[in-house]
Amino acid sequence: QDQLVESGGGLVQAGGSLRLSCAASGRINSINAMGWYRQPPGKFRDLVARITSGGSTTYADSVKGRFTISRDTAKKTVYLQMNSLKPEDTAVYYCNVRERDGLVTYDYWGQGTQVTVSS
């Protein structure tokens, strides 16, 4: 059973927008942070945006001012609104949820969703 279910990827022209969603299953509790990473072809996976349980956000410099991360705590869902998309945003986007129970942390990963931005 998938722990994280992602949706919202696709093909869009440069300048367009997409919204990614990621819902965590009910088996995941004590969420410490939720976020999005991306992996362009032939490159490493890097952080795009992250939001903590306290609401603090972190963004990669390359997406600041264009992407917005948000969450619905009751639904255990995190969103990534991506505006003014550029071809260099093309990548597989992965949802990440960090669960913390005392001193023990565990990272859950989504299956990945492809975002392709055409020029």
XYZ file of N, CA and C in Angstrom:
357
model
N 0.850 -1.193 0.000
C 0.000 0.000 0.000
C 0.886 1.244 0.000
N 0.600 2.141 -0.946
C 1.379 3.365 -1.037
C 1.144 4.204 0.212
N 2.240 4.714 0.766
C 2.146 5.592 1.922
C 1.894 7.025 1.499
N 2.457 7.417 0.354
C 2.275 8.755 -0.189
C 1.724 8.642 -1.604
N 0.723 9.413 -1.887
C 0.117 9.405 -3.214
C 0.240 10.797 -3.809
N 0.980 10.873 -4.914
C 1.223 12.150 -5.581
C 0.303 12.302 -6.788
N 0.056 13.546 -7.140
C -0.696 13.832 -8.355
C -0.365 15.245 -8.816
N -0.671 15.514 -10.076
C -0.572 16.880 -10.570
C 0.532 17.166 -11.559
N 1.381 16.214 -11.853
C 2.433 16.476 -12.826
C 1.870 16.527 -14.233
N 2.747 16.851 -15.188
C 2.312 16.879 -16.569
C 3.215 17.719 -17.434
N 2.702 18.031 -18.608
C 3.426 18.824 -19.598
C 2.814 20.215 -19.661
N 3.667 21.221 -19.609
C 3.184 22.597 -19.653
C 4.184 23.447 -20.422
N 3.706 24.499 -21.021
C 4.591 25.419 -21.727
C 5.278 26.349 -20.727
N 6.428 26.854 -21.130
C 7.137 27.814 -20.289
C 6.232 28.993 -19.955
N 6.284 29.406 -18.701
C 5.421 30.472 -18.232
C 4.125 29.986 -17.625
N 3.844 28.710 -17.809
C 2.613 28.143 -17.286
C 2.709 27.747 -15.827
N 1.644 27.109 -15.348
C 1.558 26.727 -13.939
C 1.101 25.281 -13.799
N 1.532 24.690 -12.711
C 1.075 23.365 -12.308
C 0.966 23.333 -10.795
N 0.104 22.456 -10.309
C -0.014 22.272 -8.872
C 0.145 20.797 -8.552
N 1.102 20.493 -7.712
C 1.331 19.128 -7.272
C 0.676 18.918 -5.905
N 0.175 17.706 -5.710
C -0.410 17.337 -4.426
C 0.201 16.023 -3.959
N 0.274 15.878 -2.658
C 0.794 14.641 -2.073
C 0.037 14.376 -0.781
N -0.645 13.248 -0.747
C -1.426 12.878 0.429
C -0.752 11.715 1.144
N -0.563 11.881 2.442
C 0.026 10.817 3.254
C -1.075 9.925 3.813
N -0.778 8.643 3.894
C -1.771 7.701 4.406
C -1.976 7.892 5.900
N -3.073 7.355 6.383
C -3.372 7.472 7.795
C -2.379 6.773 8.695
N -1.547 5.905 8.123
C -0.567 5.178 8.923
C 0.606 6.062 9.317
N 0.718 7.209 8.642
C 1.817 8.120 8.942
C 1.341 9.138 9.974
N 2.020 9.186 11.093
C 1.662 10.115 12.159
C 2.898 10.894 12.600
N 2.698 11.834 13.487
C 3.815 12.634 14.023
C 4.671 13.206 12.902
N 3.999 13.842 11.957
C 4.713 14.422 10.809
C 5.520 15.623 11.278
N 6.797 15.582 10.988
C 7.703 16.665 11.370
C 7.853 17.678 10.252
N 7.863 17.199 9.024
C 8.001 18.091 7.874
C 7.489 17.395 6.628
N 7.089 18.195 5.657
C 6.664 17.686 4.361
C 7.346 18.533 3.303
N 7.679 17.913 2.199
C 8.385 18.697 1.198
C 8.392 18.064 -0.168
N 9.027 18.764 -1.080
C 9.162 18.317 -2.460
C 10.622 18.388 -2.866
N 11.062 17.360 -3.532
C 12.387 17.297 -4.126
C 12.207 17.053 -5.618
N 13.246 17.318 -6.374
C 13.177 17.022 -7.802
C 14.503 16.492 -8.304
N 14.402 15.694 -9.354
C 15.574 15.087 -9.946
C 15.518 15.230 -11.456
N 16.271 16.181 -12.003
C 16.339 16.318 -13.459
C 17.092 15.126 -14.061
N 16.947 14.886 -15.338
C 17.638 13.764 -15.975
C 19.145 13.862 -15.790
N 19.749 12.790 -15.310
C 21.187 12.739 -15.148
C 21.744 13.530 -13.993
N 20.868 14.027 -13.124
C 21.345 14.833 -12.000
C 20.851 14.243 -10.683
N 21.367 14.817 -9.593
C 20.972 14.355 -8.265
C 19.606 14.920 -7.870
N 19.015 14.289 -6.883
C 17.760 14.769 -6.331
C 18.059 15.896 -5.341
N 17.372 17.025 -5.502
C 17.602 18.190 -4.647
C 16.289 18.709 -4.074
N 16.415 19.399 -2.963
C 15.257 19.997 -2.323
C 14.685 21.121 -3.181
N 13.359 21.128 -3.303
C 12.666 22.236 -3.955
C 12.037 23.136 -2.903
N 11.253 22.541 -2.019
C 10.580 23.311 -0.975
C 10.216 22.364 0.157
N 10.108 22.954 1.343
C 9.852 22.152 2.533
C 9.050 22.995 3.510
N 8.124 22.349 4.223
C 7.350 23.043 5.242
C 7.339 22.173 6.495
N 7.642 22.794 7.629
C 7.711 22.041 8.872
C 6.342 21.997 9.554
N 6.277 21.219 10.592
C 5.026 21.115 11.347
C 4.649 22.456 11.971
N 5.648 23.300 12.198
C 5.382 24.628 12.744
C 5.032 25.662 11.694
N 5.100 25.261 10.431
C 4.725 26.169 9.355
C 5.877 26.902 8.703
N 7.088 26.655 9.152
C 8.239 27.308 8.531
C 8.503 26.700 7.157
N 8.872 27.555 6.216
C 9.111 27.087 4.852
C 10.547 27.361 4.420
N 11.021 26.511 3.547
C 12.330 26.650 2.937
C 12.180 26.407 1.446
N 12.865 27.225 0.653
C 12.800 27.080 -0.798
C 14.206 27.060 -1.393
N 14.352 26.318 -2.462
C 15.570 26.426 -3.243
C 15.617 27.810 -3.874
N 16.806 28.361 -3.996
C 16.931 29.707 -4.562
C 16.315 29.801 -5.958
N 16.426 28.735 -6.708
C 15.965 28.751 -8.097
C 14.449 28.842 -8.237
N 13.712 28.582 -7.157
C 12.255 28.604 -7.260
C 11.619 29.696 -6.407
N 12.410 30.409 -5.648
C 11.863 31.470 -4.793
C 11.117 32.499 -5.632
N 9.928 32.850 -5.155
C 9.112 33.821 -5.863
C 8.236 33.221 -6.945
N 8.481 31.956 -7.280
C 7.687 31.288 -8.327
C 6.883 30.110 -7.766
N 7.449 29.402 -6.810
C 6.782 28.235 -6.238
C 6.310 28.545 -4.823
N 5.196 27.936 -4.444
C 4.671 28.092 -3.095
C 4.286 26.737 -2.537
N 4.812 26.410 -1.373
C 4.446 25.166 -0.712
C 3.408 25.476 0.363
N 2.439 24.581 0.481
C 1.410 24.734 1.507
C 0.964 23.351 1.952
N 0.154 23.313 2.971
C -0.272 22.017 3.490
C -1.673 22.117 4.077
N -2.306 20.980 4.141
C -3.565 20.823 4.858
C -3.291 19.775 5.925
N -3.098 20.230 7.141
C -2.684 19.327 8.214
C -3.718 18.242 8.464
N -4.978 18.606 8.456
C -6.037 17.629 8.729
C -6.062 16.524 7.680
N -5.737 16.873 6.451
C -5.745 15.895 5.358
C -4.379 15.258 5.147
N -3.383 15.689 5.926
C -2.015 15.177 5.764
C -1.577 15.310 4.306
N -1.838 16.452 3.755
C -1.560 16.692 2.339
C -0.682 17.931 2.184
N 0.277 17.824 1.285
C 1.143 18.954 0.980
C 0.983 19.290 -0.500
N 1.048 20.569 -0.801
C 0.860 21.056 -2.160
C 2.085 21.857 -2.591
N 2.297 21.875 -3.891
C 3.328 22.733 -4.454
C 2.722 23.450 -5.649
N 2.484 24.727 -5.488
C 1.996 25.555 -6.589
C 3.201 26.092 -7.335
N 3.274 25.773 -8.612
C 4.414 26.165 -9.423
C 3.945 27.114 -10.518
N 4.402 28.337 -10.451
C 4.059 29.356 -11.436
C 5.300 29.767 -12.222
N 5.070 30.427 -13.328
C 6.167 30.915 -14.175
C 7.193 29.816 -14.433
N 6.700 28.675 -14.819
C 7.584 27.527 -15.010
C 8.560 27.752 -16.149
N 9.756 27.192 -15.957
C 10.834 27.316 -16.933
C 11.249 25.921 -17.399
N 11.837 25.828 -18.577
C 12.301 24.504 -19.032
C 13.243 23.833 -18.032
N 14.008 24.604 -17.317
C 14.936 24.022 -16.334
C 14.231 23.462 -15.101
N 12.937 23.674 -15.010
C 12.160 23.049 -13.930
C 11.774 21.615 -14.279
N 12.047 21.210 -15.499
C 11.730 19.847 -15.925
C 12.474 18.835 -15.074
N 11.719 17.920 -14.484
C 12.303 16.924 -13.588
C 11.209 15.976 -13.114
N 11.633 14.916 -12.449
C 10.696 14.094 -11.689
C 10.631 14.705 -10.285
N 9.442 14.991 -9.845
C 9.237 15.612 -8.540
C 8.789 14.543 -7.548
N 9.447 14.524 -6.404
C 9.171 13.534 -5.378
C 8.677 14.211 -4.104
N 7.615 13.683 -3.571
C 7.110 14.133 -2.284
C 7.896 13.439 -1.175
N 8.140 14.171 -0.115
C 8.831 13.613 1.045
C 8.073 13.991 2.311
N 7.885 13.019 3.178
C 7.286 13.274 4.485
C 8.216 12.693 5.539
N 8.590 13.522 6.489
C 9.450 13.075 7.583
C 8.601 12.893 8.837
N 8.650 11.697 9.348
C 7.930 11.356 10.571
C 8.928 11.326 11.711
N 8.582 11.930 12.812
C 9.464 11.917 13.971
C 8.696 11.475 15.202
N 9.235 10.459 15.839
C 8.646 9.939 17.069
C 9.758 9.885 18.112
N 9.826 10.926 18.932
C 10.930 11.003 19.880
C 12.228 11.246 19.137
N 13.186 10.373 19.311
C 14.484 10.509 18.656
C 14.538 9.771 17.327
N 13.484 9.097 16.981
C 13.460 8.287 15.762
C 12.778 9.062 14.648
N 13.466 9.171 13.516
C 12.868 9.804 12.344
C 12.822 8.801 11.199
N 11.854 9.008 10.340
C 11.733 8.135 9.178
C 11.226 8.966 8.016
N 11.854 8.775 6.857
C 11.468 9.497 5.650
C 10.656 8.604 4.730
N 9.517 9.113 4.333
C 8.687 8.460 3.324
C 8.844 9.228 2.012
N 8.828 8.485 0.908
C 8.966 9.086 -0.412
C 7.807 8.659 -1.305
N 7.356 9.611 -2.109
C 6.358 9.287 -3.103
C 6.995 8.605 -4.300
N 6.157 8.178 -5.219
C 6.642 7.432 -6.377
C 7.238 8.333 -7.442
N 7.006 9.619 -7.305
C 7.530 10.578 -8.274
C 6.505 10.907 -9.342
N 6.488 12.163 -9.730
C 5.603 12.607 -10.800
C 6.401 13.482 -11.761
N 6.228 13.225 -13.044
C 7.013 13.928 -14.061
C 6.423 15.303 -14.337
N 7.290 16.289 -14.323
C 6.931 17.648 -14.745
C 7.827 17.999 -15.924
N 7.208 18.321 -17.033
C 7.957 18.684 -18.234
C 7.511 20.066 -18.694
N 8.479 20.963 -18.827
C 8.188 22.327 -19.256
C 8.822 22.537 -20.621
N 8.005 22.811 -21.607
C 8.506 23.007 -22.965
C 8.787 24.484 -23.211
N 9.770 24.720 -24.062
C 10.147 26.110 -24.344
C 9.361 26.659 -25.521
